[in-house]
Short mmCIF file of C-alpha atoms (C1' of nucleotides) in Angstrom, two decimals:
data_model
loop_
_atom_site.label_atom_id
_atom_site.label_comp_id
_atom_site.label_asym_id
_atom_site.label_seq_id
_atom_site.Cartn_x
_atom_site.Cartn_y
_atom_site.Cartn_z
CA UNK A 1 3.37 -21.19 25.42
CA UNK A 2 6.96 -21.78 23.48
CA UNK A 3 8.18 -19.73 20.77
CA UNK A 4 7.48 -21.27 17.32
CA UNK A 5 3.78 -20.79 19.09
CA UNK A 6 4.22 -17.36 19.50
CA UNK A 7 5.88 -16.60 15.99
CA UNK A 8 3.00 -19.20 14.14
CA UNK A 9 0.48 -19.71 12.50
CA UNK A 10 -2.29 -17.30 10.49
CA UNK A 11 -2.29 -13.72 11.38
CA UNK A 12 -5.80 -12.76 12.19
CA UNK A 13 -6.14 -9.88 9.27
CA UNK A 14 -6.50 -12.06 6.95
CA UNK A 15 -10.09 -12.16 5.79
CA UNK A 16 -10.59 -14.55 3.23
CA UNK A 17 -7.20 -15.29 1.96
CA UNK A 18 -7.36 -17.67 -0.71
CA UNK A 19 -11.43 -18.34 -1.51
CA UNK A 20 -10.89 -22.89 -2.18
CA UNK A 21 -8.62 -23.86 0.25
CA UNK A 22 -6.36 -26.35 -2.39
CA UNK A 23 -6.64 -30.00 -1.62
CA UNK A 24 -4.90 -31.83 -4.06
CA UNK A 25 -1.30 -31.51 -4.00
CA UNK A 26 -0.12 -29.49 -7.79
CA UNK A 27 -2.68 -27.00 -6.61
CA UNK A 28 -0.38 -26.14 -3.89
CA UNK A 29 2.62 -25.92 -6.08
CA UNK A 30 0.53 -23.92 -7.83
CA UNK A 31 -0.74 -21.01 -5.47
CA UNK A 32 2.93 -20.77 -3.87
CA UNK A 33 4.17 -20.37 -8.09
CA UNK A 34 1.54 -17.68 -8.24
CA UNK A 35 3.03 -16.33 -5.19
CA UNK A 36 6.53 -16.86 -6.52
CA UNK A 37 5.51 -14.93 -10.24
CA UNK A 38 3.57 -12.38 -7.96
CA UNK A 39 6.62 -11.90 -6.37
CA UNK A 40 9.22 -11.13 -8.89
CA UNK A 41 6.81 -8.67 -11.56
CA UNK A 42 6.23 -6.53 -8.27
CA UNK A 43 9.20 -5.64 -8.17
CA UNK A 44 9.92 -5.43 -11.85
CA UNK A 45 6.69 -3.56 -12.57
CA UNK A 46 5.82 -2.32 -8.74
CA UNK A 47 2.65 -2.08 -7.29
CA UNK A 48 -0.37 -0.89 -9.14
CA UNK A 49 0.94 -1.34 -13.23
CA UNK A 50 1.18 -4.83 -11.95
CA UNK A 51 -1.67 -7.44 -14.26
CA UNK A 52 -3.34 -9.94 -13.67
CA UNK A 53 -1.80 -11.15 -16.45
CA UNK A 54 1.45 -11.06 -15.82
CA UNK A 55 0.99 -12.95 -12.86
CA UNK A 56 -0.42 -15.68 -15.08
CA UNK A 57 2.03 -15.92 -17.35
CA UNK A 58 4.99 -16.08 -15.06
CA UNK A 59 3.41 -18.49 -13.53
CA UNK A 60 2.77 -20.12 -16.20
CA UNK A 61 -0.78 -20.62 -15.63
CA UNK A 62 -4.33 -19.12 -17.08
CA UNK A 63 -6.50 -15.94 -15.76
CA UNK A 64 -8.72 -18.02 -14.72
CA UNK A 65 -6.34 -20.47 -12.02
CA UNK A 66 -5.23 -16.95 -10.65
CA UNK A 67 -8.68 -15.77 -10.22
CA UNK A 68 -9.54 -19.15 -8.16
CA UNK A 69 -8.13 -18.78 -5.67
CA UNK A 70 -7.76 -14.91 -5.00
CA UNK A 71 -10.91 -12.50 -5.74
CA UNK A 72 -9.60 -9.77 -6.60
CA UNK A 73 -5.49 -8.81 -8.02
CA UNK A 74 -5.16 -6.78 -4.76
CA UNK A 75 -6.49 -10.15 -2.92
CA UNK A 76 -2.81 -11.65 -4.25
CA UNK A 77 0.22 -9.02 -3.41
CA UNK A 78 -1.88 -9.02 0.02
CA UNK A 79 -1.60 -12.64 0.21
CA UNK A 80 2.06 -12.20 -1.06
CA UNK A 81 2.40 -9.98 1.75
CA UNK A 82 1.30 -11.87 4.35
CA UNK A 83 3.51 -15.24 3.11
CA UNK A 84 6.32 -13.37 3.62
CA UNK A 85 5.39 -12.36 7.05
CA UNK A 86 5.06 -15.61 8.09
CA UNK A 87 8.40 -16.26 6.77
CA UNK A 88 9.94 -13.62 9.03
CA UNK A 89 7.80 -15.03 12.00
CA UNK A 90 9.64 -18.07 11.56
CA UNK A 91 13.04 -16.54 10.58
CA UNK A 92 13.00 -14.40 13.91
CA UNK A 93 12.23 -18.29 15.57
CA UNK A 94 15.28 -19.49 13.70
CA UNK A 95 17.54 -16.98 14.83
CA UNK A 96 16.26 -17.06 18.33
CA UNK A 97 16.65 -21.05 18.60
CA UNK A 98 20.71 -20.58 17.27
CA UNK A 99 22.22 -17.44 19.09
CA UNK A 100 22.44 -17.47 22.11
CA UNK A 101 19.86 -15.06 23.26
CA UNK A 102 19.80 -13.72 27.12
CA UNK A 103 19.00 -10.90 27.56
CA UNK A 104 15.80 -8.96 25.81
CA UNK A 105 17.67 -6.48 23.73
CA UNK A 106 18.73 -9.94 22.20
CA UNK A 107 15.02 -10.95 21.47
CA UNK A 108 15.33 -7.47 20.02
CA UNK A 109 17.62 -7.62 17.95
CA UNK A 110 17.30 -10.49 16.60
CA UNK A 111 13.76 -9.21 15.64
CA UNK A 112 15.52 -7.04 13.37
CA UNK A 113 17.50 -8.66 12.75
CA UNK A 114 15.37 -11.25 10.89
CA UNK A 115 13.11 -8.03 9.69
CA UNK A 116 16.33 -7.04 7.59
CA UNK A 117 17.10 -10.38 6.29
CA UNK A 118 13.35 -9.82 5.15
CA UNK A 119 13.53 -6.74 3.06
CA UNK A 120 17.29 -8.09 2.03
CA UNK A 121 16.30 -11.80 0.62
CA UNK A 122 12.09 -11.32 0.13
CA UNK A 123 11.33 -10.63 -3.74
CA UNK A 124 9.29 -8.52 -3.57
CA UNK A 125 8.98 -7.43 0.14
CA UNK A 126 10.22 -3.68 -0.01
CA UNK A 127 6.65 -2.75 -2.52
CA UNK A 128 4.23 -4.96 0.06
CA UNK A 129 6.12 -3.76 2.95
CA UNK A 130 5.19 -5.48 6.67
CA UNK A 131 1.79 -3.66 7.60
CA UNK A 132 -0.89 -2.96 4.69
CA UNK A 133 -2.85 0.24 7.16
CA UNK A 134 -4.60 0.22 3.86
CA UNK A 135 -7.21 -2.17 3.23
CA UNK A 136 -6.71 -3.44 7.65
CA UNK A 137 -9.87 -3.72 9.44
CA UNK A 138 -10.94 -0.89 11.51
CA UNK A 139 -11.23 -1.03 15.16
CA UNK A 140 -8.67 -2.75 17.78
CA UNK A 141 -4.83 -2.86 17.33
CA UNK A 142 -4.54 -6.92 16.88
CA UNK A 143 -5.89 -5.86 13.30
CA UNK A 144 -2.68 -4.78 12.52
CA UNK A 145 0.10 -6.31 11.58
CA UNK A 146 2.16 -4.42 13.84
CA UNK A 147 -0.72 -4.91 17.40
CA UNK A 148 -0.28 -8.22 16.35
CA UNK A 149 3.33 -8.74 16.45
CA UNK A 150 3.81 -6.26 18.61
CA UNK A 151 1.11 -8.12 21.33
CA UNK A 152 3.12 -11.63 20.75
CA UNK A 153 7.15 -10.34 21.61
CA UNK A 154 5.56 -9.26 24.34
CA UNK A 155 4.27 -12.25 25.10
CA UNK A 156 7.84 -13.68 24.53
CA UNK A 157 9.72 -10.94 26.20
CA UNK A 158 7.03 -10.37 29.12
CA UNK A 159 7.66 -15.06 29.42
CA UNK A 160 11.02 -15.74 28.86
CA UNK A 161 12.50 -12.42 30.05
CA UNK A 162 10.44 -11.17 32.81
CA UNK A 163 10.01 -8.61 31.90
CA UNK A 164 6.42 -6.73 33.54
CA UNK A 165 4.10 -7.13 31.50
CA UNK A 166 0.26 -5.94 30.11
CA UNK A 167 -1.12 -3.21 28.68
CA UNK A 168 1.61 -0.96 28.38
CA UNK A 169 4.57 -3.49 27.76
CA UNK A 170 1.93 -3.82 24.13
CA UNK A 171 1.32 -0.27 23.95
CA UNK A 172 5.27 0.63 23.68
CA UNK A 173 5.67 -2.29 21.86
CA UNK A 174 3.42 -2.06 18.90
CA UNK A 175 5.34 1.80 18.89
CA UNK A 176 8.00 0.58 18.67
CA UNK A 177 7.73 -1.67 15.69
CA UNK A 178 6.02 0.79 13.48
CA UNK A 179 8.89 3.02 14.49
CA UNK A 180 11.34 0.32 12.88
CA UNK A 181 9.18 -0.66 10.72
CA UNK A 182 9.02 2.93 8.62
CA UNK A 183 12.84 3.39 9.60
CA UNK A 184 13.47 0.23 8.14
CA UNK A 185 11.34 0.65 5.03
CA UNK A 186 13.05 4.56 4.05
CA UNK A 187 16.25 2.15 4.84
CA UNK A 188 15.56 -0.07 1.97
CA UNK A 189 13.74 2.43 0.05
CA UNK A 190 16.61 3.72 -2.38
CA UNK A 191 19.16 0.68 -1.68
CA UNK A 192 17.96 -2.05 -2.45
CA UNK A 193 20.41 -3.78 0.04
CA UNK A 194 19.89 -1.94 3.12
CA UNK A 195 21.39 2.44 4.19
CA UNK A 196 23.38 0.55 7.00
CA UNK A 197 22.57 4.35 8.13
CA UNK A 198 19.56 4.02 9.14
CA UNK A 199 19.24 0.02 10.21
CA UNK A 200 21.92 1.46 12.88
CA UNK A 201 19.48 4.11 13.48
CA UNK A 202 17.03 1.15 13.88
CA UNK A 203 18.78 -0.35 16.68
CA UNK A 204 20.16 2.88 18.35
CA UNK A 205 16.13 4.15 18.49
CA UNK A 206 14.82 0.75 19.63
CA UNK A 207 17.29 -0.22 21.97
CA UNK A 208 16.79 3.35 23.17
CA UNK A 209 13.43 3.77 23.43
CA UNK A 210 12.70 0.42 25.42
CA UNK A 211 16.34 0.97 27.84
CA UNK A 212 13.73 3.71 29.10
CA UNK A 213 11.40 2.36 30.47
CA UNK A 214 12.88 -1.26 31.48
CA UNK A 215 16.21 -0.22 32.79
CA UNK A 216 19.43 -1.39 31.45
CA UNK A 217 19.51 -4.64 29.46
CA UNK A 218 22.36 -6.48 32.09
CA UNK A 219 19.85 -5.97 34.80
CA UNK A 220 16.52 -6.76 33.07
CA UNK A 221 13.89 -7.61 35.59
CA UNK B 1 16.08 32.66 4.48
CA UNK B 2 12.79 33.52 5.89
CA UNK B 3 10.17 30.81 7.12
CA UNK B 4 8.18 31.38 5.13
CA UNK B 5 10.40 30.09 1.72
CA UNK B 6 11.88 27.20 3.91
CA UNK B 7 8.07 26.51 4.23
CA UNK B 8 6.54 27.68 1.62
CA UNK B 9 7.04 27.04 -2.46
CA UNK B 10 6.32 23.46 -4.01
CA UNK B 11 7.62 20.77 -2.97
CA UNK B 12 10.63 19.01 -4.73
CA UNK B 13 8.97 15.72 -6.04
CA UNK B 14 5.65 17.16 -7.99
CA UNK B 15 6.19 15.72 -11.15
CA UNK B 16 4.56 17.76 -13.94
CA UNK B 17 1.10 17.92 -11.27
CA UNK B 18 -1.02 19.72 -13.54
CA UNK B 19 -1.18 19.69 -17.47
CA UNK B 20 -2.60 23.13 -18.43
CA UNK B 21 -2.52 25.45 -15.03
CA UNK B 22 -6.11 27.19 -15.41
CA UNK B 23 -5.85 30.96 -16.30
CA UNK B 24 -9.73 31.96 -15.90
CA UNK B 25 -11.55 32.00 -12.37
CA UNK B 26 -14.09 28.74 -12.96
CA UNK B 27 -11.14 26.52 -13.76
CA UNK B 28 -9.09 27.36 -10.75
CA UNK B 29 -12.46 26.60 -8.37
CA UNK B 30 -12.99 23.44 -11.10
CA UNK B 31 -9.45 21.72 -9.73
CA UNK B 32 -10.03 22.79 -6.15
CA UNK B 33 -13.77 20.86 -6.55
CA UNK B 34 -12.10 17.92 -8.35
CA UNK B 35 -9.60 17.33 -5.27
CA UNK B 36 -11.88 17.93 -2.93
CA UNK B 37 -14.64 15.03 -4.33
CA UNK B 38 -11.43 13.11 -4.16
CA UNK B 39 -11.18 14.26 -1.27
CA UNK B 40 -14.40 12.93 -0.51
CA UNK B 41 -14.83 9.58 -1.86
CA UNK B 42 -10.91 8.37 -1.23
CA UNK B 43 -12.36 8.72 2.11
CA UNK B 44 -14.99 6.40 1.32
CA UNK B 45 -14.32 3.87 -1.03
CA UNK B 46 -9.96 3.98 0.10
CA UNK B 47 -6.79 4.03 -2.44
CA UNK B 48 -7.45 1.73 -5.08
CA UNK B 49 -11.10 1.61 -5.15
CA UNK B 50 -11.55 5.24 -5.71
CA UNK B 51 -12.39 5.66 -9.61
CA UNK B 52 -11.66 9.08 -11.73
CA UNK B 53 -16.32 8.06 -13.06
CA UNK B 54 -16.82 8.76 -9.01
CA UNK B 55 -14.36 11.70 -8.52
CA UNK B 56 -16.05 13.69 -12.00
CA UNK B 57 -18.83 12.80 -10.80
CA UNK B 58 -18.55 14.01 -6.51
CA UNK B 59 -17.66 17.23 -8.41
CA UNK B 60 -20.44 17.50 -10.68
CA UNK B 61 -18.44 17.55 -13.56
CA UNK B 62 -17.41 15.32 -16.56
CA UNK B 63 -14.76 12.42 -16.82
CA UNK B 64 -12.24 14.50 -19.36
CA UNK B 65 -12.33 17.59 -17.24
CA UNK B 66 -10.91 15.41 -14.77
CA UNK B 67 -8.46 14.04 -17.88
CA UNK B 68 -8.07 18.13 -18.92
CA UNK B 69 -6.06 18.74 -15.45
CA UNK B 70 -4.21 15.33 -14.29
CA UNK B 71 -2.84 13.02 -16.79
CA UNK B 72 -4.40 10.28 -14.60
CA UNK B 73 -6.04 8.31 -11.60
CA UNK B 74 -2.96 8.13 -9.41
CA UNK B 75 -1.90 11.91 -10.07
CA UNK B 76 -4.68 13.35 -8.49
CA UNK B 77 -4.05 11.60 -5.56
CA UNK B 78 -1.28 12.61 -5.67
CA UNK B 79 -2.24 16.61 -6.49
CA UNK B 80 -4.52 15.79 -3.53
CA UNK B 81 -1.24 14.73 -1.24
CA UNK B 82 0.62 17.86 -2.36
CA UNK B 83 -1.92 20.33 -2.09
CA UNK B 84 -2.36 18.65 1.90
CA UNK B 85 1.15 18.52 2.56
CA UNK B 86 1.21 22.48 1.41
CA UNK B 87 -1.54 23.50 3.49
CA UNK B 88 1.00 21.13 6.24
CA UNK B 89 3.70 23.86 5.69
CA UNK B 90 1.68 27.02 5.83
CA UNK B 91 -0.54 26.17 9.39
CA UNK B 92 3.41 25.40 10.08
CA UNK B 93 4.93 28.37 9.60
CA UNK B 94 1.09 29.80 11.39
CA UNK B 95 1.79 28.22 14.04
CA UNK B 96 5.14 29.77 14.17
CA UNK B 97 4.57 32.78 14.23
CA UNK B 98 1.11 32.63 16.72
CA UNK B 99 2.78 30.95 19.80
CA UNK B 100 6.26 32.24 21.06
CA UNK B 101 8.65 30.05 19.77
CA UNK B 102 11.41 30.01 22.48
CA UNK B 103 13.38 27.15 21.83
CA UNK B 104 14.24 24.50 18.88
CA UNK B 105 11.85 21.71 20.91
CA UNK B 106 8.91 24.96 20.26
CA UNK B 107 9.59 24.45 16.59
CA UNK B 108 9.43 20.59 16.37
CA UNK B 109 6.25 20.76 19.31
CA UNK B 110 4.40 22.73 16.01
CA UNK B 111 5.25 20.84 13.99
CA UNK B 112 3.73 17.57 15.07
CA UNK B 113 0.43 20.34 16.41
CA UNK B 114 0.21 21.08 12.91
CA UNK B 115 0.73 17.10 11.93
CA UNK B 116 -2.01 16.23 13.75
CA UNK B 117 -5.08 19.09 13.04
CA UNK B 118 -3.67 18.45 9.89
CA UNK B 119 -4.98 14.90 10.07
CA UNK B 120 -7.75 15.78 11.52
CA UNK B 121 -9.06 18.08 9.38
CA UNK B 122 -7.78 17.52 5.58
CA UNK B 123 -10.10 14.91 4.07
CA UNK B 124 -7.96 11.89 2.34
CA UNK B 125 -4.81 12.16 4.12
CA UNK B 126 -5.55 9.61 6.02
CA UNK B 127 -5.18 7.28 2.50
CA UNK B 128 -3.06 9.57 1.04
CA UNK B 129 -0.16 9.90 3.63
CA UNK B 130 2.07 12.10 4.16
CA UNK B 131 5.14 10.89 2.04
CA UNK B 132 4.20 8.48 -1.26
CA UNK B 133 7.01 6.40 -1.25
CA UNK B 134 5.87 4.18 -4.51
CA UNK B 135 6.14 6.48 -6.77
CA UNK B 136 9.15 9.09 -5.59
CA UNK B 137 12.04 8.46 -7.38
CA UNK B 138 14.01 5.82 -5.96
CA UNK B 139 17.36 8.34 -6.09
CA UNK B 140 18.75 10.45 -3.03
CA UNK B 141 16.73 11.30 -0.21
CA UNK B 142 15.33 14.75 -0.89
CA UNK B 143 13.47 12.84 -3.58
CA UNK B 144 11.21 11.79 -0.65
CA UNK B 145 8.36 14.00 0.89
CA UNK B 146 10.02 13.09 4.85
CA UNK B 147 13.53 14.21 2.95
CA UNK B 148 12.63 16.74 1.41
CA UNK B 149 11.05 18.53 4.78
CA UNK B 150 13.95 17.13 7.73
CA UNK B 151 15.89 18.89 5.37
CA UNK B 152 13.61 22.16 5.30
CA UNK B 153 13.32 22.33 9.12
CA UNK B 154 17.42 21.58 9.45
CA UNK B 155 18.13 25.03 7.96
CA UNK B 156 14.97 26.46 10.25
CA UNK B 157 16.52 24.69 14.05
CA UNK B 158 19.92 25.80 12.20
CA UNK B 159 19.47 29.63 11.32
CA UNK B 160 17.18 29.77 13.88
CA UNK B 161 17.84 28.64 17.12
CA UNK B 162 22.14 28.10 16.67
CA UNK B 163 21.55 23.80 16.66
CA UNK B 164 24.57 22.54 14.64
CA UNK B 165 23.58 21.82 10.83
CA UNK B 166 24.79 19.77 8.84
CA UNK B 167 24.26 16.77 6.26
CA UNK B 168 24.33 14.39 10.60
CA UNK B 169 21.29 17.25 11.81
CA UNK B 170 18.88 16.60 8.05
CA UNK B 171 19.63 12.38 8.32
CA UNK B 172 18.71 12.51 11.59
CA UNK B 173 15.78 15.06 11.06
CA UNK B 174 14.65 13.33 8.74
CA UNK B 175 14.61 9.84 10.81
CA UNK B 176 13.25 11.69 13.42
CA UNK B 177 10.44 12.74 10.28
CA UNK B 178 9.85 8.40 9.82
CA UNK B 179 8.63 7.93 13.49
CA UNK B 180 5.67 11.17 13.77
CA UNK B 181 5.20 9.77 10.75
CA UNK B 182 5.00 6.69 11.33
CA UNK B 183 2.61 7.12 14.76
CA UNK B 184 0.52 9.34 13.32
CA UNK B 185 -0.60 7.19 11.13
CA UNK B 186 -0.91 4.84 13.47
CA UNK B 187 -2.95 7.19 16.05
CA UNK B 188 -5.24 7.74 13.19
CA UNK B 189 -5.68 4.41 11.76
CA UNK B 190 -9.07 3.56 14.45
CA UNK B 191 -9.79 6.52 15.71
CA UNK B 192 -9.78 9.64 13.06
CA UNK B 193 -10.03 12.61 16.10
CA UNK B 194 -6.29 10.53 16.85
CA UNK B 195 -5.55 8.17 19.47
CA UNK B 196 -4.43 10.59 22.40
CA UNK B 197 -1.46 7.81 23.45
CA UNK B 198 0.12 7.80 20.65
CA UNK B 199 0.14 11.14 19.82
CA UNK B 200 1.89 11.74 23.48
CA UNK B 201 4.10 9.38 22.61
CA UNK B 202 4.80 10.73 19.38
CA UNK B 203 5.51 13.97 20.91
CA UNK B 204 7.77 11.80 23.76
CA UNK B 205 9.33 9.80 21.32
CA UNK B 206 10.58 12.49 19.53
CA UNK B 207 11.43 15.18 22.76
CA UNK B 208 14.00 12.27 23.65
CA UNK B 209 15.52 11.14 20.12
CA UNK B 210 16.94 15.04 19.57
CA UNK B 211 16.97 15.85 23.16
CA UNK B 212 20.16 13.40 22.77
CA UNK B 213 21.88 14.64 20.58
CA UNK B 214 21.53 18.37 21.57
CA UNK B 215 20.66 18.71 24.85
CA UNK B 216 18.04 19.40 26.91
CA UNK B 217 15.60 21.59 25.86
CA UNK B 218 16.43 24.75 27.57
CA UNK B 219 20.18 25.17 27.07
CA UNK B 220 20.47 24.51 23.25
CA UNK B 221 23.01 25.31 20.71
"C1'" DA C 1 -1.37 -55.51 -5.45
"C1'" DC C 2 -2.63 -53.72 -9.39
"C1'" DT C 3 -5.70 -51.95 -12.43
"C1'" DT C 4 -10.30 -49.35 -13.75
"C1'" DC C 5 -13.30 -46.31 -12.46
"C1'" DT C 6 -15.27 -42.35 -10.93
"C1'" DA C 7 -16.34 -38.09 -8.10
"C1'" DT C 8 -14.09 -33.59 -7.33
"C1'" DG C 9 -10.64 -30.46 -7.36
"C1'" DA C 10 -7.67 -28.22 -10.99
"C1'" DT C 11 -7.31 -25.95 -15.10
"C1'" DC C 12 -8.68 -23.67 -19.22
"C1'" DG C 13 -9.53 -19.69 -22.21
"C1'" DA C 14 -12.56 -17.55 -25.04
"C1'" DG C 15 -16.29 -13.37 -23.48
"C1'" DT C 16 -18.12 -10.30 -20.75
"C1'" DT C 17 -17.93 -5.46 -18.26
"C1'" DC C 18 -16.20 -2.31 -15.95
"C1'" DC C 19 -12.87 1.64 -15.92
"C1'" DG C 20 -9.14 4.29 -17.47
"C1'" DC C 21 -7.99 7.53 -20.74
"C1'" DT C 22 -8.96 10.14 -25.96
"C1'" DC C 23 -10.71 13.07 -28.41
"C1'" DG C 24 -13.80 15.81 -31.43
"C1'" DG C 25 -17.07 18.84 -30.48
"C1'" DT C 26 -20.05 22.44 -27.98
"C1'" DG C 27 -20.26 26.09 -24.47
"C1'" DA C 28 -19.18 29.48 -21.26
"C1'" DG C 29 -15.38 33.79 -21.14
"C1'" DC C 30 -12.19 37.85 -21.91
"C1'" DG D 1 -14.23 35.26 -32.29
"C1'" DC D 2 -10.96 33.13 -30.47
"C1'" DT D 3 -9.15 30.80 -26.34
"C1'" DC D 4 -10.25 28.90 -22.83
"C1'" DA D 5 -12.98 25.42 -20.61
"C1'" DC D 6 -16.22 21.49 -21.01
"C1'" DC D 7 -18.82 17.65 -22.09
"C1'" DG D 8 -19.67 12.24 -23.20
"C1'" DA D 9 -19.22 8.81 -26.43
"C1'" DG D 10 -16.65 5.55 -27.83
"C1'" DC D 11 -11.94 2.98 -27.62
"C1'" DG D 12 -8.92 -0.06 -25.93
"C1'" DG D 13 -7.49 -2.70 -22.29
"C1'" DA D 14 -7.84 -4.90 -17.75
"C1'" DA D 15 -10.07 -7.24 -14.15
"C1'" DC D 16 -13.03 -10.87 -13.61
"C1'" DT D 17 -16.35 -15.21 -14.78
"C1'" DC D 18 -17.99 -19.45 -16.73
"C1'" DG D 19 -18.93 -23.90 -18.92
"C1'" DA D 20 -16.01 -27.08 -20.65
"C1'" DT D 21 -12.39 -29.65 -20.37
"C1'" DC D 22 -8.01 -32.18 -18.48
"C1'" DA D 23 -6.48 -34.33 -13.80
"C1'" DT D 24 -6.32 -36.85 -8.87
"C1'" DA D 25 -6.87 -39.55 -5.75
"C1'" DG D 26 -9.29 -42.89 -3.83
"C1'" DA D 27 -12.90 -46.29 -3.23
"C1'" DA D 28 -13.93 -50.23 -5.72
"C1'" DG D 29 -13.59 -54.69 -8.64
"C1'" DT D 30 -10.47 -58.72 -9.54
#
DNA sequence: ACTTCTATGATCGAGTTCCGCTCGGTGAGC
DNA sequence: GCTCACCGAGCGGAACTCGATCATAGAAGT
């Protein structure tokens, strides 16, 4: 169970994301082009002022092309969100490899950093956010992005740093992810670069919360 | 500065909420009837599948009536949210009066309880949530519901329980409110009655977080 | 290899449907 | 009778469809 396995792959949440999987080369470019356009437009006009026509025009495509790939307006934004989350995971993996990761806190800290970077660099992410509660299926915990991510992170922390795994760890991590997401969302609400006070407080809260259960960082079990 | 002053009144956020303030008796009933209908419908079909026609029909009114009171579709949902938040404040005041409130923690605990009650009893609140980040003005902290509420709560805690007031207290309370909102949202996502594990964890997190800054509950100051 | 040739993927955009919202006309309250 | 409240057909615009048209990959022929 490598890091790439844990953090790669499709999110569980995705209903049928695209109507037709593109096979030709140009269409793959179209698809990502549509999402790029959607990202820019959603940043400019907001979540519910965005129209399919805007996205199409910005991407240099026609309306029909948008609907070839996405069943409706919101599906486009959902896809945008999912792509961003995928990039988040990749960034976490990247940072876990490069920076020396010795304790479980280093890993969590990496995730927070990646999250912040994502908010800063990914257009539209401020709007679509990390988890979409609205149209997630109302069943198990893993159907939520936070739950899914918590699940994965629990795997890493248990395997790589010997934290005691199991449902308790997953539960606490899900709580942690929810908290981090909300504080960081707040940090970026009024400040495109992220209010450092909230970001710092987020790290502190995460650390205190998890240390409370899993002991000081230095002597992780 | 009494409790009722602090928690009553209109939220700062509200743009023009209603177009015309109703003067006759029946129209007041219509207005709340519209919100009741909106609450039920939004629970059934979700935030962006709800149509003004649905609300009108469910309330036994016509389209025109909806638009007499609310400028657009989202304003209805915003009004629904604001009414719910108002009820929340009233509930907090009520509980602060009835249950013996001796320490600052009692007050915070009351707020959490009221929040949980609100999620349980207020239709549509699961969907419209506590704070509406999307269309809140992007400026100061008090423009957000969480910031506004934190501000008020800070006033109470400082005045009534002698906590050291000022911007730091407000900041920490805003972080606390954001965390509580997210954890409780999660608690109610898949369980209409609220997952007790998340609710309990919410209390614990709040307590630990605030105790870290303001000392043990027994010896407040 | 190099060129057709063709099945199918991809694109387009006018047209349809549906929804948000207006407004002039009608009824109810003071 | 004067104003407030209500209605609902109708308008504009956005979501979404669908058959016609173009592009591409890869097979078949030379």
